PDB file of C-alpha atoms in Angstrom:
ATOM      1  CA  MET A  29     -18.551  18.011   5.904  1.00  0.00           C
ATOM      2  CA  ALA A  30     -18.579  19.349   2.515  1.00  0.00           C
ATOM      3  CA  VAL A  31     -14.934  18.920   1.114  1.00  0.00           C
ATOM      4  CA  THR A  32     -14.217  21.308  -1.776  1.00  0.00           C
ATOM      5  CA  ASN A  33     -11.253  21.376  -4.352  1.00  0.00           C
ATOM      6  CA  ALA A  34      -8.498  22.965  -2.325  1.00  0.00           C
ATOM      7  CA  LEU A  35      -6.083  23.565  -5.209  1.00  0.00           C
ATOM      8  CA  SER A  36      -5.166  27.404  -5.593  1.00  0.00           C
ATOM      9  CA  SER A  37      -5.333  27.266  -9.385  1.00  0.00           C
ATOM     10  CA  ALA A  38      -6.864  24.456 -11.605  1.00  0.00           C
ATOM     11  CA  PRO A  39      -4.459  23.101 -13.962  1.00  0.00           C
ATOM     12  CA  THR A  40      -5.765  22.793 -17.798  1.00  0.00           C
ATOM     13  CA  GLY A  41      -6.172  19.835 -20.187  1.00  0.00           C
ATOM     14  CA  SER A  42      -4.207  16.792 -19.148  1.00  0.00           C
ATOM     15  CA  ASP A  43      -1.068  18.446 -17.775  1.00  0.00           C
ATOM     16  CA  VAL A  44      -0.156  15.861 -15.087  1.00  0.00           C
ATOM     17  CA  ASP A  45       2.919  17.564 -13.877  1.00  0.00           C
ATOM     18  CA  ALA A  46       1.048  20.781 -13.377  1.00  0.00           C
ATOM     19  CA  GLN A  47      -1.573  19.046 -11.401  1.00  0.00           C
ATOM     20  CA  VAL A  48       0.913  17.235  -9.201  1.00  0.00           C
ATOM     21  CA  LYS A  49       2.995  20.457  -8.622  1.00  0.00           C
ATOM     22  CA  CYS A  50      -0.376  22.225  -7.499  1.00  0.00           C
ATOM     23  CA  VAL A  51      -1.208  19.659  -5.086  1.00  0.00           C
ATOM     24  CA  ILE A  52       2.321  19.804  -3.645  1.00  0.00           C
ATOM     25  CA  GLN A  53       2.375  23.702  -3.392  1.00  0.00           C
ATOM     26  CA  ASP A  54      -0.980  23.549  -1.640  1.00  0.00           C
ATOM     27  CA  LEU A  55      -0.385  20.571   0.597  1.00  0.00           C
ATOM     28  CA  PRO A  56      -0.908  22.473   3.866  1.00  0.00           C
ATOM     29  CA  GLN A  57      -4.209  23.694   2.845  1.00  0.00           C
ATOM     30  CA  ILE A  58      -5.318  20.480   1.382  1.00  0.00           C
ATOM     31  CA  ASN A  59      -4.695  18.647   4.552  1.00  0.00           C
ATOM     32  CA  ALA A  60      -6.248  21.283   6.623  1.00  0.00           C
ATOM     33  CA  LYS A  61      -9.512  20.650   4.559  1.00  0.00           C
ATOM     34  CA  LEU A  62      -9.274  17.004   4.622  1.00  0.00           C
ATOM     35  CA  GLN A  63      -8.001  16.662   8.165  1.00  0.00           C
ATOM     36  CA  ASP A  64     -11.570  15.918   9.635  1.00  0.00           C
ATOM     37  CA  ALA A  65     -13.070  14.531   6.494  1.00  0.00           C
ATOM     38  CA  SER A  66     -14.560  11.142   6.208  1.00  0.00           C
ATOM     39  CA  PRO A  67     -12.942   8.364   4.220  1.00  0.00           C
ATOM     40  CA  GLN A  68     -15.414   8.504   1.395  1.00  0.00           C
ATOM     41  CA  GLU A  69     -14.831  12.435   1.385  1.00  0.00           C
ATOM     42  CA  ILE A  70     -11.145  11.890   1.142  1.00  0.00           C
ATOM     43  CA  ILE A  71     -11.406   9.442  -1.599  1.00  0.00           C
ATOM     44  CA  ALA A  72     -13.822  11.448  -3.596  1.00  0.00           C
ATOM     45  CA  TRP A  73     -11.639  14.449  -3.325  1.00  0.00           C
ATOM     46  CA  SER A  74      -8.671  12.270  -4.374  1.00  0.00           C
ATOM     47  CA  VAL A  75     -10.521  11.012  -7.550  1.00  0.00           C
ATOM     48  CA  ASP A  76     -11.333  14.597  -8.579  1.00  0.00           C
ATOM     49  CA  ASN A  77      -8.049  16.101  -7.939  1.00  0.00           C
ATOM     50  CA  LEU A  78      -5.209  13.524  -8.353  1.00  0.00           C
ATOM     51  CA  PRO A  79      -3.958  12.402 -11.689  1.00  0.00           C
ATOM     52  CA  ASN A  80      -2.804   8.743 -12.531  1.00  0.00           C
ATOM     53  CA  LEU A  81      -4.355   7.658  -9.219  1.00  0.00           C
ATOM     54  CA  TYR A  82      -3.879   3.906  -8.060  1.00  0.00           C
ATOM     55  CA  GLN A  83      -4.614   1.869  -5.020  1.00  0.00           C
ATOM     56  CA  THR A  84      -1.498   0.008  -3.782  1.00  0.00           C
ATOM     57  CA  THR A  85      -2.648  -2.900  -1.378  1.00  0.00           C
ATOM     58  CA  ALA A  86      -1.788  -6.082   0.068  1.00  0.00           C
ATOM     59  CA  PHE A  87      -5.426  -6.534   0.827  1.00  0.00           C
ATOM     60  CA  GLY A  88      -5.153  -5.912   4.428  1.00  0.00           C
ATOM     61  CA  LEU A  89      -8.532  -5.082   6.225  1.00  0.00           C
ATOM     62  CA  THR A  90      -8.227  -1.133   5.867  1.00  0.00           C
ATOM     63  CA  GLY A  91      -7.226  -1.742   2.085  1.00  0.00           C
ATOM     64  CA  CYS A  92     -10.313  -3.936   1.451  1.00  0.00           C
ATOM     65  CA  VAL A  93     -12.463  -1.221   3.100  1.00  0.00           C
ATOM     66  CA  THR A  94     -10.934   1.525   0.741  1.00  0.00           C
ATOM     67  CA  LEU A  95     -11.397  -1.016  -2.113  1.00  0.00           C
ATOM     68  CA  ASP A  96     -15.143  -1.444  -1.143  1.00  0.00           C
ATOM     69  CA  MET A  97     -15.640   2.441  -0.772  1.00  0.00           C
ATOM     70  CA  ILE A  98     -13.977   3.094  -4.147  1.00  0.00           C
ATOM     71  CA  SER A  99     -16.346   0.697  -5.612  1.00  0.00           C
ATOM     72  CA  ARG A 100     -19.380   2.357  -4.241  1.00  0.00           C
ATOM     73  CA  ILE A 101     -18.197   5.880  -5.122  1.00  0.00           C
ATOM     74  CA  SER A 102     -17.517   4.474  -8.736  1.00  0.00           C
ATOM     75  CA  ALA A 103     -21.006   3.127  -8.914  1.00  0.00           C
ATOM     76  CA  GLU A 104     -22.803   6.363  -7.604  1.00  0.00           C
ATOM     77  CA  ARG A 105     -20.929   8.332 -10.145  1.00  0.00           C
ATOM     78  CA  ALA A 106     -21.689   6.165 -13.137  1.00  0.00           C
ATOM     79  CA  GLN A 107     -25.286   6.487 -12.099  1.00  0.00           C
ATOM     80  CA  GLN A 108     -25.366  10.022 -11.687  1.00  0.00           C
ATOM     81  CA  ASN A 109     -23.637  10.549 -15.185  1.00  0.00           C
ATOM     82  CA  GLY A 110     -25.730   7.891 -16.810  1.00  0.00           C
ATOM     83  CA  THR A 111     -22.664   5.903 -17.797  1.00  0.00           C
ATOM     84  CA  PRO A 112     -21.676   2.253 -17.594  1.00  0.00           C
ATOM     85  CA  ALA A 113     -20.075   1.204 -14.322  1.00  0.00           C
ATOM     86  CA  LYS A 114     -16.418   1.453 -14.056  1.00  0.00           C
ATOM     87  CA  HIS A 115     -13.975   0.899 -11.034  1.00  0.00           C
ATOM     88  CA  LEU A 116     -12.426   4.380 -10.978  1.00  0.00           C
ATOM     89  CA  VAL A 117      -8.883   3.428  -9.210  1.00  0.00           C
ATOM     90  CA  PRO A 118      -6.881   0.557 -10.612  1.00  0.00           C
ATOM     91  CA  LEU A 119      -4.914  -1.744  -8.103  1.00  0.00           C
ATOM     92  CA  ILE A 120      -1.334  -2.524  -7.729  1.00  0.00           C
ATOM     93  CA  PHE A 121      -0.772  -5.668  -5.814  1.00  0.00           C
ATOM     94  CA  VAL A 122       3.032  -6.657  -5.006  1.00  0.00           C
ATOM     95  CA  ASP A 123       3.372 -10.334  -4.869  1.00  0.00           C
ATOM     96  CA  THR A 124       6.521 -10.925  -2.744  1.00  0.00           C
ATOM     97  CA  LEU A 125       6.374 -14.683  -3.337  1.00  0.00           C
ATOM     98  CA  TYR A 126       5.890 -15.229   0.358  1.00  0.00           C
ATOM     99  CA  HIS A 127       2.182 -14.107   0.981  1.00  0.00           C
ATOM    100  CA  PHE A 128      -0.067 -16.685   2.405  1.00  0.00           C
ATOM    101  CA  PRO A 129      -2.060 -18.637   0.491  1.00  0.00           C
ATOM    102  CA  GLN A 130      -5.266 -16.872   1.837  1.00  0.00           C
ATOM    103  CA  THR A 131      -3.931 -13.453   0.861  1.00  0.00           C
ATOM    104  CA  LEU A 132      -3.320 -14.664  -2.868  1.00  0.00           C
ATOM    105  CA  ASP A 133      -6.809 -16.053  -3.087  1.00  0.00           C
ATOM    106  CA  LEU A 134      -8.191 -12.876  -1.507  1.00  0.00           C
ATOM    107  CA  SER A 135      -6.442 -10.831  -3.997  1.00  0.00           C
ATOM    108  CA  GLU A 136      -8.235 -12.531  -6.820  1.00  0.00           C
ATOM    109  CA  ARG A 137     -11.837 -12.615  -5.033  1.00  0.00           C
ATOM    110  CA  ALA A 138     -11.674  -9.310  -4.282  1.00  0.00           C
ATOM    111  CA  ALA A 139     -10.537  -7.954  -7.839  1.00  0.00           C
ATOM    112  CA  LYS A 140     -13.247 -10.013  -9.386  1.00  0.00           C
ATOM    113  CA  HIS A 141     -15.851  -9.135  -6.799  1.00  0.00           C
ATOM    114  CA  TYR A 142     -15.337  -5.342  -7.429  1.00  0.00           C
ATOM    115  CA  GLN A 143     -14.316  -5.689 -11.277  1.00  0.00           C
ATOM    116  CA  ALA A 144     -11.169  -3.839 -10.463  1.00  0.00           C
ATOM    117  CA  PRO A 145      -8.463  -3.682 -12.855  1.00  0.00           C
ATOM    118  CA  MET A 146      -5.372  -5.138 -10.989  1.00  0.00           C
ATOM    119  CA  HIS A 147      -1.583  -4.979 -11.693  1.00  0.00           C
ATOM    120  CA  VAL A 148       0.311  -7.828 -10.114  1.00  0.00           C
ATOM    121  CA  TYR A 149       4.227  -7.128  -9.840  1.00  0.00           C
ATOM    122  CA  LYS A 150       6.698  -9.634  -8.609  1.00  0.00           C
ATOM    123  CA  PRO A 151      10.356  -9.544  -7.791  1.00  0.00           C
ATOM    124  CA  GLN A 152      12.450  -8.729 -10.947  1.00  0.00           C
ATOM    125  CA  GLY A 153      13.342 -11.596 -12.875  1.00  0.00           C
ATOM    126  CA  THR A 154      11.559 -14.143 -10.576  1.00  0.00           C
ATOM    127  CA  ASP A 155       7.845 -15.613 -10.861  1.00  0.00           C
ATOM    128  CA  THR A 156       8.496 -18.247  -8.055  1.00  0.00           C
ATOM    129  CA  THR A 157       9.692 -18.563  -4.827  1.00  0.00           C
ATOM    130  CA  ALA A 158      12.087 -21.507  -6.064  1.00  0.00           C
ATOM    131  CA  ALA A 159      13.450 -19.155  -8.551  1.00  0.00           C
ATOM    132  CA  PHE A 160      13.927 -16.315  -6.046  1.00  0.00           C
ATOM    133  CA  GLU A 161      15.770 -18.682  -3.661  1.00  0.00           C
ATOM    134  CA  LYS A 162      17.774 -20.069  -6.363  1.00  0.00           C
ATOM    135  CA  ARG A 163      19.148 -16.435  -6.865  1.00  0.00           C
ATOM    136  CA  TRP A 164      19.415 -15.167  -3.541  1.00  0.00           C
ATOM    137  CA  GLY A 165      19.435 -18.236  -1.269  1.00  0.00           C
ATOM    138  CA  PRO A 166      16.924 -19.398   1.261  1.00  0.00           C
ATOM    139  CA  GLN A 167      15.707 -17.309   3.895  1.00  0.00           C
ATOM    140  CA  LEU A 168      17.257 -14.002   2.873  1.00  0.00           C
ATOM    141  CA  TRP A 169      15.040 -12.154   5.175  1.00  0.00           C
ATOM    142  CA  GLU A 170      17.013 -13.672   8.216  1.00  0.00           C
ATOM    143  CA  ARG A 171      20.404 -12.934   6.604  1.00  0.00           C
ATOM    144  CA  ASP A 172      19.615  -9.485   5.200  1.00  0.00           C
ATOM    145  CA  GLU A 173      16.197  -8.132   5.925  1.00  0.00           C
ATOM    146  CA  ASP A 174      16.716  -4.670   4.325  1.00  0.00           C
ATOM    147  CA  THR A 175      18.074  -6.309   1.036  1.00  0.00           C
ATOM    148  CA  TYR A 176      15.008  -8.860   1.447  1.00  0.00           C
ATOM    149  CA  ASP A 177      12.536  -5.814   1.596  1.00  0.00           C
ATOM    150  CA  TYR A 178      13.909  -3.999  -1.237  1.00  0.00           C
ATOM    151  CA  LEU A 179      13.795  -6.965  -3.740  1.00  0.00           C
ATOM    152  CA  VAL A 180      10.345  -8.224  -2.877  1.00  0.00           C
ATOM    153  CA  LYS A 181       8.527  -5.134  -1.863  1.00  0.00           C
ATOM    154  CA  VAL A 182      10.301  -1.815  -2.662  1.00  0.00           C
ATOM    155  CA  GLU A 183      11.796  -2.457  -6.205  1.00  0.00           C
ATOM    156  CA  PRO A 184       8.656  -4.112  -7.586  1.00  0.00           C
ATOM    157  CA  ALA A 185       6.445  -1.082  -6.255  1.00  0.00           C
ATOM    158  CA  ARG A 186       8.738   1.421  -7.805  1.00  0.00           C
ATOM    159  CA  ARG A 187       8.987  -0.464 -11.029  1.00  0.00           C
ATOM    160  CA  ALA A 188       4.925  -0.433 -10.988  1.00  0.00           C
ATOM    161  CA  TYR A 189       4.864   3.176 -10.397  1.00  0.00           C
ATOM    162  CA  GLU A 190       7.316   3.940 -13.129  1.00  0.00           C
ATOM    163  CA  GLU A 191       5.662   1.642 -15.777  1.00  0.00           C
ATOM    164  CA  LEU A 192       2.226   2.624 -15.039  1.00  0.00           C
ATOM    165  CA  ASN A 193       3.231   6.358 -14.639  1.00  0.00           C
ATOM    166  CA  VAL A 194       1.566   6.358 -11.197  1.00  0.00           C
ATOM    167  CA  ARG A 195       1.481   9.740  -9.629  1.00  0.00           C
ATOM    168  CA  ALA A 196      -0.704   9.017  -6.535  1.00  0.00           C
ATOM    169  CA  VAL A 197      -1.635   6.133  -4.505  1.00  0.00           C
ATOM    170  CA  PHE A 198      -4.164   5.218  -1.845  1.00  0.00           C
ATOM    171  CA  THR A 199      -2.345   3.529   1.145  1.00  0.00           C
ATOM    172  CA  GLY A 200      -4.113   1.456   3.953  1.00  0.00           C
ATOM    173  CA  ARG A 201      -2.285   3.210   6.922  1.00  0.00           C
ATOM    174  CA  ARG A 202      -3.959   4.497  10.129  1.00  0.00           C
ATOM    175  CA  ARG A 203      -2.829   6.553  13.010  1.00  0.00           C
ATOM    176  CA  SER A 204      -4.107   4.003  15.263  1.00  0.00           C
ATOM    177  CA  GLN A 205      -1.569   1.489  14.111  1.00  0.00           C
ATOM    178  CA  GLY A 206       1.123   3.643  16.045  1.00  0.00           C
ATOM    179  CA  ALA A 207       4.927   4.082  15.429  1.00  0.00           C
ATOM    180  CA  ASP A 208       5.496   6.272  12.345  1.00  0.00           C
ATOM    181  CA  ARG A 209       1.983   5.808  11.430  1.00  0.00           C
ATOM    182  CA  ALA A 210       0.637   7.824  14.407  1.00  0.00           C
ATOM    183  CA  SER A 211       1.439  11.301  12.903  1.00  0.00           C
ATOM    184  CA  LEU A 212       0.016  10.492   9.533  1.00  0.00           C
ATOM    185  CA  ALA A 213      -1.503  13.446   7.495  1.00  0.00           C
ATOM    186  CA  PRO A 214      -4.505  12.889   5.115  1.00  0.00           C
ATOM    187  CA  VAL A 215      -2.267  13.519   1.799  1.00  0.00           C
ATOM    188  CA  GLU A 216       1.583  13.361   1.967  1.00  0.00           C
ATOM    189  CA  VAL A 217       4.269  13.596  -0.599  1.00  0.00           C
ATOM    190  CA  ASP A 218       7.204  11.176  -0.311  1.00  0.00           C
ATOM    191  CA  GLU A 219      10.982  11.887  -1.580  1.00  0.00           C
ATOM    192  CA  THR A 220      10.199  10.564  -5.055  1.00  0.00           C
ATOM    193  CA  GLY A 221       7.237  13.198  -5.537  1.00  0.00           C
ATOM    194  CA  LEU A 222       4.445  10.384  -5.248  1.00  0.00           C
ATOM    195  CA  ILE A 223       1.418  11.586  -3.439  1.00  0.00           C
ATOM    196  CA  LYS A 224       0.281   9.117  -0.994  1.00  0.00           C
ATOM    197  CA  VAL A 225      -3.450   9.355   0.361  1.00  0.00           C
ATOM    198  CA  ASN A 226      -4.432   7.930   3.639  1.00  0.00           C
ATOM    199  CA  PRO A 227      -8.249   7.746   3.599  1.00  0.00           C
ATOM    200  CA  LEU A 228      -8.932   5.875   6.981  1.00  0.00           C
ATOM    201  CA  LEU A 229      -6.173   7.554   8.936  1.00  0.00           C
ATOM    202  CA  ASN A 230      -8.713   8.406  11.602  1.00  0.00           C
ATOM    203  CA  TRP A 231     -10.194   4.985  11.861  1.00  0.00           C
ATOM    204  CA  SER A 232      -9.469   2.666  14.490  1.00  0.00           C
ATOM    205  CA  PHE A 233      -9.392  -1.281  13.791  1.00  0.00           C
ATOM    206  CA  ALA A 234     -12.843  -1.525  15.446  1.00  0.00           C
ATOM    207  CA  ASP A 235     -14.073   1.015  12.894  1.00  0.00           C
ATOM    208  CA  VAL A 236     -12.653  -1.074  10.085  1.00  0.00           C
ATOM    209  CA  ASP A 237     -13.798  -4.301  11.182  1.00  0.00           C
ATOM    210  CA  LYS A 238     -17.380  -2.717  11.883  1.00  0.00           C
ATOM    211  CA  TYR A 239     -17.528  -1.506   8.030  1.00  0.00           C
ATOM    212  CA  VAL A 240     -16.406  -4.891   6.889  1.00  0.00           C
ATOM    213  CA  LYS A 241     -19.165  -6.733   8.597  1.00  0.00           C
ATOM    214  CA  GLU A 242     -21.846  -4.016   7.833  1.00  0.00           C
ATOM    215  CA  HIS A 243     -20.891  -4.042   4.161  1.00  0.00           C
ATOM    216  CA  ALA A 244     -20.087  -7.838   3.641  1.00  0.00           C
ATOM    217  CA  VAL A 245     -16.649  -6.758   2.298  1.00  0.00           C
ATOM    218  CA  PRO A 246     -14.503  -9.658   1.174  1.00  0.00           C
ATOM    219  CA  TYR A 247     -11.562 -10.034   3.687  1.00  0.00           C
ATOM    220  CA  ASN A 248      -8.516 -12.442   4.481  1.00  0.00           C
ATOM    221  CA  GLU A 249      -9.691 -15.485   6.139  1.00  0.00           C
ATOM    222  CA  LEU A 250      -6.822 -15.460   8.572  1.00  0.00           C
ATOM    223  CA  LEU A 251      -8.607 -12.614  10.447  1.00  0.00           C
ATOM    224  CA  ASP A 252     -11.099 -15.272  11.715  1.00  0.00           C
ATOM    225  CA  MET A 253      -7.896 -16.937  13.284  1.00  0.00           C
ATOM    226  CA  GLY A 254      -7.011 -14.116  15.217  1.00  0.00           C
ATOM    227  CA  TYR A 255      -4.503 -12.343  12.957  1.00  0.00           C
ATOM    228  CA  LYS A 256      -4.957  -8.592  12.374  1.00  0.00           C
ATOM    229  CA  SER A 257      -2.070  -7.284  10.395  1.00  0.00           C
ATOM    230  CA  ILE A 258      -1.044  -9.629   7.617  1.00  0.00           C
ATOM    231  CA  GLY A 259       2.162  -9.739   5.736  1.00  0.00           C
ATOM    232  CA  ASP A 260       4.344 -12.430   4.487  1.00  0.00           C
ATOM    233  CA  TRP A 261       3.878 -15.626   6.088  1.00  0.00           C
ATOM    234  CA  HIS A 262       7.456 -15.610   7.811  1.00  0.00           C
ATOM    235  CA  SER A 263       6.968 -12.150   9.415  1.00  0.00           C
ATOM    236  CA  THR A 264       3.344 -12.540  10.578  1.00  0.00           C
ATOM    237  CA  SER A 265       2.226 -13.996  13.815  1.00  0.00           C
ATOM    238  CA  LEU A 266      -0.952 -13.438  16.039  1.00  0.00           C
ATOM    239  CA  PRO A 267      -0.823  -9.940  17.835  1.00  0.00           C
ATOM    240  CA  LEU A 268       1.015  -9.928  21.119  1.00  0.00           C
ATOM    241  CA  GLY A 269      -0.573  -9.284  24.491  1.00  0.00           C
ATOM    242  CA  LYS A 270      -4.163  -8.906  25.491  1.00  0.00           C
ATOM    243  CA  GLU A 271      -7.391  -8.232  23.369  1.00  0.00           C
ATOM    244  CA  GLY A 272      -6.969  -4.636  22.061  1.00  0.00           C
ATOM    245  CA  SER A 273      -3.190  -4.613  22.108  1.00  0.00           C
ATOM    246  CA  ASP A 274      -1.203  -2.805  19.199  1.00  0.00           C
ATOM    247  CA  GLU A 275      -2.711  -4.568  16.063  1.00  0.00           C
ATOM    248  CA  ARG A 276       0.626  -4.634  14.138  1.00  0.00           C
ATOM    249  CA  SER A 277       2.456  -6.205  17.255  1.00  0.00           C
ATOM    250  CA  GLY A 278       2.205  -9.548  15.434  1.00  0.00           C
ATOM    251  CA  ARG A 279       4.346  -8.171  12.468  1.00  0.00           C
ATOM    252  CA  TRP A 280       8.177  -8.712  12.796  1.00  0.00           C
ATOM    253  CA  SER A 281       7.718  -9.643  16.526  1.00  0.00           C
ATOM    254  CA  ASN A 282      11.256 -11.187  16.581  1.00  0.00           C
ATOM    255  CA  LYS A 283      12.723  -8.080  14.878  1.00  0.00           C
ATOM    256  CA  MET A 284      13.137  -5.555  17.828  1.00  0.00           C
ATOM    257  CA  GLY A 285      12.068  -2.005  16.672  1.00  0.00           C
ATOM    258  CA  LYS A 286      10.877  -2.890  13.172  1.00  0.00           C
ATOM    259  CA  THR A 287       7.656  -1.328  12.176  1.00  0.00           C
ATOM    260  CA  GLU A 288       7.563  -0.887   8.421  1.00  0.00           C
ATOM    261  CA  CYS A 289       8.829  -3.212   5.397  1.00  0.00           C
ATOM    262  CA  GLY A 290      10.449  -0.334   3.505  1.00  0.00           C
ATOM    263  CA  LEU A 291       7.534   0.943   1.244  1.00  0.00           C
ATOM    264  CA  HIS A 292       7.080   3.884   3.391  1.00  0.00           C
ATOM    265  CA  LYS A 293      10.636   4.721   4.049  1.00  0.00           C
ATOM    266  CA  ASP A 294      13.135   6.991   2.247  1.00  0.00           C
ATOM    267  CA  TYR A 295      13.212   5.332  -1.063  1.00  0.00           C
ATOM    268  CA  PHE A 296      16.654   6.601  -2.306  1.00  0.00           C
ATOM    269  CA  LYS A 297      18.364   5.849   1.078  1.00  0.00           C
ATOM    270  CA  PHE A 298      16.801   2.395   1.015  1.00  0.00           C
ATOM    271  CA  LYS A 299      17.801   1.805  -2.493  1.00  0.00           C
ATOM    272  CA  VAL A 300      21.375   2.917  -2.038  1.00  0.00           C
ATOM    273  CA  LEU A 301      21.939   0.577   1.117  1.00  0.00           C
ATOM    274  CA  ALA A 302      20.171  -2.375  -0.597  1.00  0.00           C
ATOM    275  CA  GLU A 303      22.139  -2.007  -3.744  1.00  0.00           C
ATOM    276  CA  LYS A 304      25.405  -1.792  -1.655  1.00  0.00           C
ATOM    277  CA  LYS A 305      24.465  -4.940   0.094  1.00  0.00           C
ATOM    278  CA  MET A 306      23.641  -6.715  -2.997  1.00  0.00           C
ATOM    279  CA  ARG A 307      27.016  -5.862  -4.733  1.00  0.00           C
ATOM    280  CA  GLU A 308      28.861  -6.905  -1.629  1.00  0.00           C
ATOM    281  CA  ALA A 309      26.870 -10.269  -1.476  1.00  0.00           C
ATOM    282  CA  GLU A 310      27.597 -10.627  -5.359  1.00  0.00           C
ATOM    283  CA  LEU A 311      31.440 -10.255  -4.768  1.00  0.00           C
ATOM    284  CA  ASN A 312      31.203 -12.917  -1.958  1.00  0.00           C
ATOM    285  CA  ARG A 313      29.466 -15.415  -4.063  1.00  0.00           C
ATOM    286  CA  LYS A 314      32.120 -15.096  -6.938  1.00  0.00           C
ATOM    287  CA  ASP A 315      34.955 -15.180  -4.290  1.00  0.00           C
ATOM    288  CA  ALA A 316      33.169 -18.505  -2.719  1.00  0.00           C
ATOM    289  CA  ALA A 317      32.850 -19.712  -6.300  1.00  0.00           C
ATOM    290  CA  GLN A 318      36.638 -19.184  -7.031  1.00  0.00           C
ATOM    291  CA  ALA A 319      37.882 -20.660  -3.747  1.00  0.00           C
TER     292      ALA A 319
END
């Protein structure tokens, strides 16, 4: 399938805002063009049409496949143009301070393997788990999961987008992961105007796993232990049920109905709620100190 530029009018020069506006205006036509496109075609279209494009990843299996595809497309284009090889899409990795050691190891291995520039962001003002817990207390995710998600994931990601002037990102979301992801479009725009591209939206876990094996893609060693969806160590367990069941059933398995960490929720609503809770927590700490 040949996927051509779906933009109604090509912006001139480096007018990033005009490019983004053009994509947003033509989003229905763009998604119609990309609906049945291969992941590689979606990635190639994105590289050609989206300014300030990054890949945001926690190095799940889908993210690793996307990274490999970007690397191959980058190499092909460099060869065609007779230019030095350069990974075309930089990485953003949010280190929550609660990742598995295997995830942290993979982030370094994968970035080095693909020679991909990687920007690492951590919770604001803290570089270690000890520093985070000194400020917010132990096991914040048990006491206030919304505030926890905001502090370790949503705020660092938003800070990355602002500091790096990110206008578009590749995600690792797929329809087969169910819940809110079941109705994904190839290209989406969130409430902040950030363009989110889901190149593997039509693939199953089996499709992703097959690609990893066929192309020797670096992956998280926890997958060999039966894990399928991997996040923070305290919210990740083996998938529930029999083989072939929901791959994300091992995420937040003790949190009834929770399916997302906050990165793909309404940012402004999430921010207001989290900041309100943080103010209340700060007042409670001051009251306790004065008692």
